[in-house]
Coordinates of C-alpha atoms and ligand atoms in Angstrom, one line a residue:
X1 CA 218.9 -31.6 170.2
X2 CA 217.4 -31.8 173.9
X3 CA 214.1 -30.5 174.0
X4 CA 214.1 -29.2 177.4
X5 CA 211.7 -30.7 179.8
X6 CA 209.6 -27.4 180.4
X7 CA 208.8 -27.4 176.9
X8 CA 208.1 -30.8 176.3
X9 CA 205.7 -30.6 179.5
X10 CA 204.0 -27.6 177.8
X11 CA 203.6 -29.1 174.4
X12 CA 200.7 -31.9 173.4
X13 CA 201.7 -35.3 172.8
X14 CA 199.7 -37.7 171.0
X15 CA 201.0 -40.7 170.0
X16 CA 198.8 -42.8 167.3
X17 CA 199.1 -45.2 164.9
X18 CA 197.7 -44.2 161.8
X19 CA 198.2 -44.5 158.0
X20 CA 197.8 -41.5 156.3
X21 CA 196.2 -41.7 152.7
X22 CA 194.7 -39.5 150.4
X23 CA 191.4 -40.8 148.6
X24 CA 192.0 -38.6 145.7
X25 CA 195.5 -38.2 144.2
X26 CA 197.8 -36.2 146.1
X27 CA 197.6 -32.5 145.3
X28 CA 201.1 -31.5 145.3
X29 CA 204.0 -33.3 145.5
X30 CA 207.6 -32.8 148.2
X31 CA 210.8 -34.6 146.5
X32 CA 213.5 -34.8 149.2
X33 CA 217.3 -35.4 147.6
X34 CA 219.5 -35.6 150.3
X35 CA 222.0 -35.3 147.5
X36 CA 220.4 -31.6 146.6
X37 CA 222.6 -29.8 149.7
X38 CA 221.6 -26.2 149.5
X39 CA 224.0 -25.6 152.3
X40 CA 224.2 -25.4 155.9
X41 CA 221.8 -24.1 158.0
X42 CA 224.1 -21.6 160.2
X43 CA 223.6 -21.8 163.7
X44 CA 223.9 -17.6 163.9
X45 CA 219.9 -18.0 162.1
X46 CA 218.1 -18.4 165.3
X47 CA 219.2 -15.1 166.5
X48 CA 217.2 -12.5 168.5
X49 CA 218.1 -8.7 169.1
X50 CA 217.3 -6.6 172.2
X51 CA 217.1 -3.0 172.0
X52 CA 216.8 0.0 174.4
X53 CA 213.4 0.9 173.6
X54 CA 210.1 0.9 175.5
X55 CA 210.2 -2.3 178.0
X56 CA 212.8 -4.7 176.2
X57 CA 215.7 -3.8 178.4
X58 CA 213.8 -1.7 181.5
X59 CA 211.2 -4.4 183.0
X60 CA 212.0 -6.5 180.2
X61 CA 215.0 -8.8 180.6
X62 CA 216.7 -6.4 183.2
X63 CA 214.3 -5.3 186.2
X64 CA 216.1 -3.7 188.9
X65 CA 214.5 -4.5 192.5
X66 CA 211.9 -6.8 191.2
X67 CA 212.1 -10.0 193.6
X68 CA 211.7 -12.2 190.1
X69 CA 214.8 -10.8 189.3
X70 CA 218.7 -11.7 190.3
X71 CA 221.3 -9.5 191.8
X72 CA 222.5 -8.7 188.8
X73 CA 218.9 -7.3 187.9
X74 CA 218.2 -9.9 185.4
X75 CA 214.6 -11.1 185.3
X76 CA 214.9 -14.4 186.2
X77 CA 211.3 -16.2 184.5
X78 CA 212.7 -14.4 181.4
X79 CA 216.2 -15.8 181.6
X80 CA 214.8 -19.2 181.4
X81 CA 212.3 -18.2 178.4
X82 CA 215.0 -17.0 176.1
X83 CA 217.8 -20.1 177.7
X84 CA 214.5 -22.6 176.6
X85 CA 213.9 -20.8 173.4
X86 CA 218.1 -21.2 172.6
X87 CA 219.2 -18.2 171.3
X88 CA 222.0 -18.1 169.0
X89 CA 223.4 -14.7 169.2
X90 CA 222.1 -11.4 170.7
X91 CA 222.0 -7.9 168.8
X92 CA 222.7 -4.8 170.9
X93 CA 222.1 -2.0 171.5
X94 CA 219.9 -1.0 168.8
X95 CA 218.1 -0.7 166.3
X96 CA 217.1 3.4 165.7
X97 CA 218.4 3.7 169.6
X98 CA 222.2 3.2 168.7
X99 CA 222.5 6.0 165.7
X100 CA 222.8 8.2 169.2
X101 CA 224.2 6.1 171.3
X102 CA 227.7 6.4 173.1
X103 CA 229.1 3.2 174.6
X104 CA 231.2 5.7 176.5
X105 CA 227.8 6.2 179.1
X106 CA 227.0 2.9 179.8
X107 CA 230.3 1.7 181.6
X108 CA 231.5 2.2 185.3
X109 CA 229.6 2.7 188.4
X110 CA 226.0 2.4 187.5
X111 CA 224.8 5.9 189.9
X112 CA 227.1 7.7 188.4
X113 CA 226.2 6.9 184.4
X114 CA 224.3 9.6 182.9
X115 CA 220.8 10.0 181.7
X116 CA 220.6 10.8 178.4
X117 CA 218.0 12.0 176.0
X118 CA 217.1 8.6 173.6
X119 CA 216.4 11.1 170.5
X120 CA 215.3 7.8 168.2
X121 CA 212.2 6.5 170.4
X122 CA 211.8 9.8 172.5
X123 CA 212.8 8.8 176.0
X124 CA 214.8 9.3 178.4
X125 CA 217.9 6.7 178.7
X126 CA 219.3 5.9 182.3
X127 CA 221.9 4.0 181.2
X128 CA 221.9 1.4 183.9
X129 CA 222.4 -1.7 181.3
X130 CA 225.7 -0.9 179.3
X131 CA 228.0 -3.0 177.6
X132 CA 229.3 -4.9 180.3
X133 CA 225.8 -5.8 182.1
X134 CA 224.9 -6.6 178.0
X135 CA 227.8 -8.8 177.6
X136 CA 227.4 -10.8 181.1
X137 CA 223.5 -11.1 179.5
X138 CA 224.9 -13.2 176.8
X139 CA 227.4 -15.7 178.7
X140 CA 223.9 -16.6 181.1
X141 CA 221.7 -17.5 178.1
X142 CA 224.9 -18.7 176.2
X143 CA 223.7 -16.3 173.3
X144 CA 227.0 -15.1 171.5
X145 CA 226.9 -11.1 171.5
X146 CA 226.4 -8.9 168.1
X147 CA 227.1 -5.3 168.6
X148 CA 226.4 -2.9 166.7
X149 CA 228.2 0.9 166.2
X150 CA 226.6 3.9 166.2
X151 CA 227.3 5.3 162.4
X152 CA 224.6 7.8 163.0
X153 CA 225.7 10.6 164.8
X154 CA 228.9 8.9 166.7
X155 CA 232.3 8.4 165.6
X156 CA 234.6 6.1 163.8
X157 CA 237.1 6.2 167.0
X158 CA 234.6 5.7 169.4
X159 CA 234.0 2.4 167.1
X160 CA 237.7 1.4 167.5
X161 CA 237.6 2.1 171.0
X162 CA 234.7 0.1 171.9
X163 CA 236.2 -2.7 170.4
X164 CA 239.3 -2.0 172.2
X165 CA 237.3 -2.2 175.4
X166 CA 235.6 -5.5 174.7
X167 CA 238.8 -7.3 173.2
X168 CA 242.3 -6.0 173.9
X169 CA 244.1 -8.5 176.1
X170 CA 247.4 -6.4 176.5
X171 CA 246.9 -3.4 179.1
X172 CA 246.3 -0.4 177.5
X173 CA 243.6 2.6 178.4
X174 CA 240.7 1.2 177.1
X175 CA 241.3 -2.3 178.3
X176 CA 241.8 -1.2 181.5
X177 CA 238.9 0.4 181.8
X178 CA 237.4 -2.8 181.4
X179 CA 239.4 -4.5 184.3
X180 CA 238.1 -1.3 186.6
X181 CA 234.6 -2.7 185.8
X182 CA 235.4 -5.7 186.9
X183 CA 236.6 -7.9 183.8
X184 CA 240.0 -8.6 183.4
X185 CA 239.7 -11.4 180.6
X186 CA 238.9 -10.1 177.1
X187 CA 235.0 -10.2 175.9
X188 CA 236.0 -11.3 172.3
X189 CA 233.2 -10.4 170.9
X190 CA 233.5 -11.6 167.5
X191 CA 230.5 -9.9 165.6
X192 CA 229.9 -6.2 165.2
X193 CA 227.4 -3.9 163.2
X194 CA 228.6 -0.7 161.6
X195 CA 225.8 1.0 161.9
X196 CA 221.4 0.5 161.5
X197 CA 219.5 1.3 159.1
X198 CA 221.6 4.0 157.7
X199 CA 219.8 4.2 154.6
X200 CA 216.1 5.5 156.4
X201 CA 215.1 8.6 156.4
X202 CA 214.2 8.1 160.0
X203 CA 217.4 7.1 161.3
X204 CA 219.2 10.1 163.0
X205 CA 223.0 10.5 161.3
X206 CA 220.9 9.2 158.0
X207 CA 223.3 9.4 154.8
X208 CA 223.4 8.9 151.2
X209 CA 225.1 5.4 149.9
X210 CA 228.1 6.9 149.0
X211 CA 228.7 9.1 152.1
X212 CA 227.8 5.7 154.5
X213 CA 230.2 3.5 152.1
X214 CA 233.0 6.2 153.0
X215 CA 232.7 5.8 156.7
X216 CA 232.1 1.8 157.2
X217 CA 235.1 1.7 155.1
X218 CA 237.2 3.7 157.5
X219 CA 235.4 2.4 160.4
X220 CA 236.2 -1.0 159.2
X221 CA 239.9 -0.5 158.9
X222 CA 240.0 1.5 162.4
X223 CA 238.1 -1.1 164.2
X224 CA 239.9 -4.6 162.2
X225 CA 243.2 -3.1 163.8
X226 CA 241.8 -2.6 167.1
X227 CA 241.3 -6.6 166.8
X228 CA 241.6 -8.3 163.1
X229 CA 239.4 -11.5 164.1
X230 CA 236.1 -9.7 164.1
X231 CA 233.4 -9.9 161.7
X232 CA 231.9 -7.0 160.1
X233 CA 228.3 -6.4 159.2
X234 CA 227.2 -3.2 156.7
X235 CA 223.7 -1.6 156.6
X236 CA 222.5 -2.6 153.8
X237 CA 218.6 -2.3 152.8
X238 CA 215.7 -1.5 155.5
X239 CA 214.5 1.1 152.9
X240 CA 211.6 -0.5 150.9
X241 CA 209.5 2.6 150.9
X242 CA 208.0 3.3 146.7
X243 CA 210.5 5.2 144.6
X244 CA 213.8 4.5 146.8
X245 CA 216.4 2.9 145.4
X246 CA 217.3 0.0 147.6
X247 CA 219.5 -1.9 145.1
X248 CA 221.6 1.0 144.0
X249 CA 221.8 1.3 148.0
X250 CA 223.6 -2.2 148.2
X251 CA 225.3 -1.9 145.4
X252 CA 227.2 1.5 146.2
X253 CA 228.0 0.1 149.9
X254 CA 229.1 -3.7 148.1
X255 CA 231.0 -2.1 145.7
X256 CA 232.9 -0.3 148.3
X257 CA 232.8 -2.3 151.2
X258 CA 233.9 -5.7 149.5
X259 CA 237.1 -6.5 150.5
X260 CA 236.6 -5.4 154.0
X261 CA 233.0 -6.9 155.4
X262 CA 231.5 -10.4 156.1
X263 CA 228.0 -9.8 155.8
X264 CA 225.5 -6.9 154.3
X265 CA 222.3 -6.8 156.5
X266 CA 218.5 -6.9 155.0
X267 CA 215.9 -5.9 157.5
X268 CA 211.7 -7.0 156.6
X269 CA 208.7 -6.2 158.7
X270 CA 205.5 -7.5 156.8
X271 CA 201.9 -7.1 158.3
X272 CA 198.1 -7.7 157.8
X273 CA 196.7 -4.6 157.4
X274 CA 194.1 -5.6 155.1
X275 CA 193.1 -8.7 156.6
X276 CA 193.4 -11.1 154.1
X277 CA 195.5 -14.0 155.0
X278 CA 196.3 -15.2 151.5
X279 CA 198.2 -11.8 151.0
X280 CA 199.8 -12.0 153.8
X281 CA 201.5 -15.3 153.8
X282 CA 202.9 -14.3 150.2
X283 CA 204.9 -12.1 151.0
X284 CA 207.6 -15.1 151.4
X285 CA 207.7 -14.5 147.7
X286 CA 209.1 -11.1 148.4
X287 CA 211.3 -12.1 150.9
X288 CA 212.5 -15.2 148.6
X289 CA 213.2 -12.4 145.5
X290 CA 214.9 -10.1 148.2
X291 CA 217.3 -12.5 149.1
X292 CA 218.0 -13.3 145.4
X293 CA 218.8 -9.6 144.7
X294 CA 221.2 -9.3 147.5
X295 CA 222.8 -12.7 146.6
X296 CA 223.5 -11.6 142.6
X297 CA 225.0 -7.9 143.9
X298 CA 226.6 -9.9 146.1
X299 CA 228.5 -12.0 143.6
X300 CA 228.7 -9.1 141.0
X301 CA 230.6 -7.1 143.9
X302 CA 232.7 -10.2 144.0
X303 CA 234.0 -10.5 140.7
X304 CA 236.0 -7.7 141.4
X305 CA 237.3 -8.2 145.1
X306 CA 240.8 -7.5 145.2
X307 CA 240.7 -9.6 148.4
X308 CA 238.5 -12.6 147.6
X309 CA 236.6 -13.6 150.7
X310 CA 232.8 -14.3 151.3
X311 CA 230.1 -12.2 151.9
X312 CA 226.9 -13.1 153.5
X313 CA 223.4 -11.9 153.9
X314 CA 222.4 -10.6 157.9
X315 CA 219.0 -11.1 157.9
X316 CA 219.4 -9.0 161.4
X317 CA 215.9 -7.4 161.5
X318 CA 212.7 -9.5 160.8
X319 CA 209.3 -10.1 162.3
X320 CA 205.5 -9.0 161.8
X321 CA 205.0 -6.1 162.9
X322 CA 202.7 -3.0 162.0
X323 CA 200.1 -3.1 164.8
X324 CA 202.1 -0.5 166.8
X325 CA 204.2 0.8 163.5
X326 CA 206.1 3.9 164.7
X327 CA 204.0 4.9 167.6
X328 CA 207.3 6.5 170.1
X329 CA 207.1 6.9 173.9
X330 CA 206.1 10.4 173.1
X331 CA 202.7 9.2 172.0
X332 CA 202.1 6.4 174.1
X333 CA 204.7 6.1 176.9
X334 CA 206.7 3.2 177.9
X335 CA 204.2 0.4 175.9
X336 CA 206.0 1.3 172.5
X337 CA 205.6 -1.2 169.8
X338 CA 203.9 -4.0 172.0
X339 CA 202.4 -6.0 169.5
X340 CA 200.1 -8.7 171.0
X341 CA 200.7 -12.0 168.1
X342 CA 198.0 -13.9 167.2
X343 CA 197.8 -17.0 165.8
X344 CA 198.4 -16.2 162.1
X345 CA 201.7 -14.3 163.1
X346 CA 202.9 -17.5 164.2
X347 CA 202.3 -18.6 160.9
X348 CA 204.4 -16.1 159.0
X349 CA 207.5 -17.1 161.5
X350 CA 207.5 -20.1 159.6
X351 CA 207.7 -18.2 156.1
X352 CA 210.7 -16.2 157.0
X353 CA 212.2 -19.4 158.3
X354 CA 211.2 -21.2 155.0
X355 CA 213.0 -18.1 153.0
X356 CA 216.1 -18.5 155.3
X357 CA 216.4 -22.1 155.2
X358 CA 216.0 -22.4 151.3
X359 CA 218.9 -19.3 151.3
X360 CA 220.9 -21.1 153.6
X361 CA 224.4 -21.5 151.7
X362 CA 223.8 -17.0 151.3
X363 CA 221.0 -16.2 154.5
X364 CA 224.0 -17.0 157.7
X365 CA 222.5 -14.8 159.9
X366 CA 219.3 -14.0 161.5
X367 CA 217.7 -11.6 164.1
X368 CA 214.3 -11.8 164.7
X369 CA 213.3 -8.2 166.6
X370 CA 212.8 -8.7 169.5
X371 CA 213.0 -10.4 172.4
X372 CA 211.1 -9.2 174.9
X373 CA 208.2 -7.0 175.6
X374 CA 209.0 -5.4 171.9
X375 CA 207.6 -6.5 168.8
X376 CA 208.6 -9.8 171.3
X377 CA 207.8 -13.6 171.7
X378 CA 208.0 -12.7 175.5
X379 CA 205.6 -10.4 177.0
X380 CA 206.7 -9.4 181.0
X381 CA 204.4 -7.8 183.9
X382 CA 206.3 -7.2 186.8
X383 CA 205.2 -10.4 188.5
X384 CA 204.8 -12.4 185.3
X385 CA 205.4 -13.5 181.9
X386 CA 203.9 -14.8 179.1
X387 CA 204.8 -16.6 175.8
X388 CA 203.2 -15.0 172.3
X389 CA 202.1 -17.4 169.6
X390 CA 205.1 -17.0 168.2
X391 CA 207.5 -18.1 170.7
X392 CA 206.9 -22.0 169.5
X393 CA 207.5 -22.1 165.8
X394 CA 210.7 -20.0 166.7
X395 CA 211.4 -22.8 169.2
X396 CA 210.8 -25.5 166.9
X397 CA 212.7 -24.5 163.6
X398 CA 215.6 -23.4 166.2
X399 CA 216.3 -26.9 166.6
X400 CA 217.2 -27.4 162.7
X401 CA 220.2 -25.6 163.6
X402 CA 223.5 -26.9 161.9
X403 CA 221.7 -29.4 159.7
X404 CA 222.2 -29.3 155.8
X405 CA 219.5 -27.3 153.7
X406 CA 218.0 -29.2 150.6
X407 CA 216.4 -28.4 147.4
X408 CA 213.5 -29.9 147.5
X409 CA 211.4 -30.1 144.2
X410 CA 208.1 -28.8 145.2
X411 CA 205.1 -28.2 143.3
X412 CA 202.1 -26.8 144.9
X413 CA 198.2 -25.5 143.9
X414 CA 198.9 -22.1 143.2
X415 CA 197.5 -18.3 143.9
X416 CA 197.7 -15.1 142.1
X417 CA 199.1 -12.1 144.2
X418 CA 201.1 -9.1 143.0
X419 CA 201.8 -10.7 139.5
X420 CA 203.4 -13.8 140.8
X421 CA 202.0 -17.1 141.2
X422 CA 202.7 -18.4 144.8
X423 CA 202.5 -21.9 145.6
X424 CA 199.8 -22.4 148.3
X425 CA 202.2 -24.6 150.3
X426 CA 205.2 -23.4 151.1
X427 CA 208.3 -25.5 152.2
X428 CA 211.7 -26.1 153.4
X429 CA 213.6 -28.9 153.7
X430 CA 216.9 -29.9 155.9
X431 CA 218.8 -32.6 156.7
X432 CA 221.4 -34.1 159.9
X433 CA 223.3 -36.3 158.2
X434 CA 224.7 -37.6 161.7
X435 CA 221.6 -38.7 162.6
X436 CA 219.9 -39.4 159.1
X437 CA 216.8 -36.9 160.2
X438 CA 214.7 -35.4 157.6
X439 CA 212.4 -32.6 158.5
X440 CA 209.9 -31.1 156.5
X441 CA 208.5 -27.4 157.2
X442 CA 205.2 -26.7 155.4
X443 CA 202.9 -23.7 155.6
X444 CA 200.1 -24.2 154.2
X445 CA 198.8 -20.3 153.2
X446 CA 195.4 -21.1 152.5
X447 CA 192.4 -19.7 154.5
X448 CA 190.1 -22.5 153.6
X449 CA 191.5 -25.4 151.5
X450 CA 193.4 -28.5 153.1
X451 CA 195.9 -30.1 150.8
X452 CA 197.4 -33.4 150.4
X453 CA 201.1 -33.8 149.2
X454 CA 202.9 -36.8 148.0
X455 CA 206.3 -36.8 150.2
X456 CA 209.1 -38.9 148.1
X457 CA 212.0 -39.6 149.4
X458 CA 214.9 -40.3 147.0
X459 CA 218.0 -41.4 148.9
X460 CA 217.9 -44.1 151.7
X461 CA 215.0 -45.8 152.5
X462 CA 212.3 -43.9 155.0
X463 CA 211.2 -45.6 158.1
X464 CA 207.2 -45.0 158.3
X465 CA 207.1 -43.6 162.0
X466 CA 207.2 -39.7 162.2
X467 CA 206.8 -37.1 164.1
X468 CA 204.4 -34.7 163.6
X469 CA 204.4 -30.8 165.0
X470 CA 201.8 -28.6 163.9
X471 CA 200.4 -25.5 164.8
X472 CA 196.8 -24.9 163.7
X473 CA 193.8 -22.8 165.4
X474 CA 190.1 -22.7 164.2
X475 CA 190.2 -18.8 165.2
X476 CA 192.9 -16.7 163.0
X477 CA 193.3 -14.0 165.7
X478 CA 193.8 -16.0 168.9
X479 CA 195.9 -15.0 171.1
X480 CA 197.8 -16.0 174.0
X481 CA 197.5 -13.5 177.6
X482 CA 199.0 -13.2 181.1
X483 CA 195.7 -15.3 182.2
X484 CA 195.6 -18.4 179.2
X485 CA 199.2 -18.2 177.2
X486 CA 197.8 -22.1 176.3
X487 CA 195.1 -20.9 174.2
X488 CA 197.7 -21.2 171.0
X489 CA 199.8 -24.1 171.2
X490 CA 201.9 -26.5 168.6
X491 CA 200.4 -30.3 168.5
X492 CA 203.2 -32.9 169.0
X493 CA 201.9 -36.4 167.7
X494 CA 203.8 -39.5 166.3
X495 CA 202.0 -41.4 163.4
X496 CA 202.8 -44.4 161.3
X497 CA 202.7 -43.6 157.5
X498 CA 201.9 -45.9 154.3
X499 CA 205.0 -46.1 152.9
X500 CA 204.6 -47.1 149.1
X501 CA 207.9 -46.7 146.9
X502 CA 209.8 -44.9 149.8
X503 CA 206.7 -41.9 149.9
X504 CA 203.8 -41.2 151.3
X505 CA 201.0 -39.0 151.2
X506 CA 200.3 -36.2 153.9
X507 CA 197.6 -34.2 154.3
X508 CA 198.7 -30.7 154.7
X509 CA 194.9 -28.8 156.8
X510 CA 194.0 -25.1 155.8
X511 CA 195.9 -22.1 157.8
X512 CA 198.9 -24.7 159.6
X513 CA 202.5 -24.4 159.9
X514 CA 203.6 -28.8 160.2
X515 CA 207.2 -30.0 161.0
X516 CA 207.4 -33.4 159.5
X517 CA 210.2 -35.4 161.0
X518 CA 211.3 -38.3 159.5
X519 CA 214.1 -41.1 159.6
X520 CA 215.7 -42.1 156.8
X521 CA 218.5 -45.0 157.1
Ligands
AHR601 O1 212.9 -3.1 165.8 C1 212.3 -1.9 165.8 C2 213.0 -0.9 164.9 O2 212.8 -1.2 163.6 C3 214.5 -0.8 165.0 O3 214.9 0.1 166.0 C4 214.9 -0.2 163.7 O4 216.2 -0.6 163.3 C5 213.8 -0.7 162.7 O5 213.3 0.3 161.9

């Protein structure tokens, strides 16, 4: 991986030699098996989704007239954020927006598109970016596109027709519309939603399990003949409200969908409403047991596919967020869901990751929402941007991309919280076998306790020179601004370990998110 040079110019390099050891024993203890392959951390993981609500799209990554921006409207300072930041694949268009969306008003001659009411985010929808401005969005920032249908209030055949628009190479009505917008080659976009959040309350065109099984079944057979290639994602949980039934959700849409989709989606937002760190970083635990639930309904739906094939989980929803928690344009205009991350969001970006990476062979895909301006890592004015805190763990773990996943024996000081006992450091593991890299993500959740860890290494010998990232602040709420986006930074250093029986101890400081990288021959 090329870190590229705007980064590494932004980042803080310290190169020492120092040998790392503990006084007392180590605390906890990190085997790494290369052997132990969990599975392979899928590129589609360091996804991001942009949605047409409050200033993700409009003055977010498409400004019209802005002199920061090209002539295709793109905001140029943003382009090179998100290129830098290397997203995998893009989710559009929505997110609540799309459960009223039709495709249908976003194509052709931009002045003569209509303006719509936006009925999820209450706002009014100009419909300047469409499908085609979306899709040209992607090739720039080489993000591969995700779309996702509207199975809210639209229809199964304007599903089959907008694949028939992006994808059909012979000449036929759809298609051609394409051409007369100025695309004659086929989009092939290979990865499509049926539907969001169809099981919230909230959504508009909400159904029950069985009624939303029904129509991503038909909508999955009109759509695969539009174009057989493409990969289909069902709505599965976003519902975690007390008393709803989020497994029997699953289960209903597994047991219907199973021959016919590729992934079932599982959307988390966690926040720190109460202040209290500790809690807050646990609720990797409840993402961890999440992920386990969907994996065993997935291979109980399985056992009875008449068409065997896999299905994954599309973690295609996932961030902090709960600041600005349903708060529409209708209460406070176009700065909807602009959550400002501090330092201790950053930190939680490294949970999810953790989750992910230790779910790798199940977790293939991953949106974090959003991009820009919303619930974002990118925050625009309209002659400037700004990086969030959390911008730089996303950028870091991004680069882990295609390695293999181990299971690493951990064990770990522990904490109480919600029953469970959770392991004040927690870790994830992967390898490049190409290269013979080993890196090492810890969080450690603990407000005020450092902890030292024993790192053994069982297969191949470790060389003692690694590379250290870490991201660590003395002030929990810190945040990066238009005026100082350096306030919260990762540390790059490279130290020299005391290798002893091909380990070494580490000491792991209170509140950090570290990136050990180490060679192993
Ligand atoms: O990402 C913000 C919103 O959160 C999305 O529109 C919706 O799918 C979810 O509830």
């Amino acid at each position: 991986m090329i870190v590229p040079k705007r980064i590494v110019r932004l980042a803080v390099f310290v190169t020492a030699t120092v040998a790392i050891a503990a006084a007392q024993p180590p605390q906890a203890r990190i085997k790494i098996d290369t052997d132990r392959a969990v599975g392979e951390v899928d590129p589609h993981l360091f996804g991001n989704f942009t949605e047409h609500l409050g200033r993700c799209i409009y003055g977010g990554i498409y400004d019209e007239g802005n002199p920061l921006s090209d002539s295709d409207g793109f905001r140029q300072d943003v382009m090179q954020a998100v290129r830098d930041l290397n997203v995998s694949l893009l989710r559009w268009p929505g997110g609540n927006f799309v459960s009223g969306y039709h495709w249908e008003d976003g194509i052709g001659p931009r002045d003569t598109r209509p303006v719509r009411r936006d009925d999820a985010w209450g706002a009014l929808e100009t419909n300047r970016f469409g499908t085609d401005e979306f899709l040209k969005y992607c090739e720039r920032v080489s993000a591969e596109p995700y779309l996702c249908i509207n199975a809210g209030l639209g229809t199964i055949d304007e599903a089959r027709h907008w694949v028939e628009y992006c994808n059909e190479p012979a000449k036929t009505y759809y298609s051609e519309l394409r051409r007369a917008n100025g695309h004659e080659k086929p989009w092939n976009v290979k990865i499509w939603g049926l539907g969001n959040e169809i099981d919230g309350p909230w959504q508009l065109g909400h159904r029950t399990a069985e009624d939303y099984a029904k129509f991503g079944l038909e909508a999955a057979k009109a759509m695969r003949r539009a174009d057989e290639s493409i990969h289909l994602i069902a709505s599965g949980s976003s519902n975690f409200r007390p008393g709803y039934d989020w497994i029997g959700w699953n289960r209903t849409v597994l047991d219907t969908l199973k021959n016919d989709i590729d992934y079932i989606s599982l959307h988390t937002y966690i926040g720190n409403p109460e202040n209290n760190l500790e809690r807050f970083l646990a609720a990797g635990s409840d993402i961890d047991e999440r992920i386990a639930i969907v994996e065993g309904l997935i291979k109980a739906a399985q056992n009875t596919q008449t068409v065997p094939r896999p299905i994954y989980i599309a973690f295609d929803e996932w961030n902090v967020w709960y600041r600005t928690l349903g708060r529409t344009e209708f209460e406070i205009g176009r700065k909807g869901l602009e959550e400002r991350y501090n330092f201790e969001d950053a930190l939680a970006i490294g949970m999810f990751f953790n989750a992910f990476l230790r779910h790798a062979d199940s977790v293939k895909l991953a949106n974090l929402a959003q991009l820009v301006n919303v619930i974002a890592p990118i925050v625009t004015k309209r002659d400037g941007m700004f990086l969030q805190t959390i911008y730089w763990p996303l950028l870091e773990y991004g680069k882990q991309r295609a390695n293999i996943s181990l299971d690493a024996l951990v064990s770990s000081p522990k904490y109480a919280y919600n029953g469970r006992q959770i392991g004040y450091l927690d870790v994830s593991t992967t390898w490049d076998p190409k290269t013979g890299t080993v890196f090492v993500n810890v969080l450690n959740r603990s407000s005020d306790s450092d902890f030292s860890a024993r790192i053994d290494n069982v297969e191949g010998q470790l060389s003692p020179d690694v590379r250290v990232w870490e991201m660590n602040h003395s002030d929990l709420k810190a945040v990066n601004t238009f005026d100082d986006d350096k306030k919260v930074r990762p540390a790059v250093r490279n130290v020299h370990v005391d290798l002893s029986h091909n380990g070494f101890t580490y000491n792991f400081p209170k509140h950090s998110l570290t990136i050990l990288t180490l060679k192993r021959s």
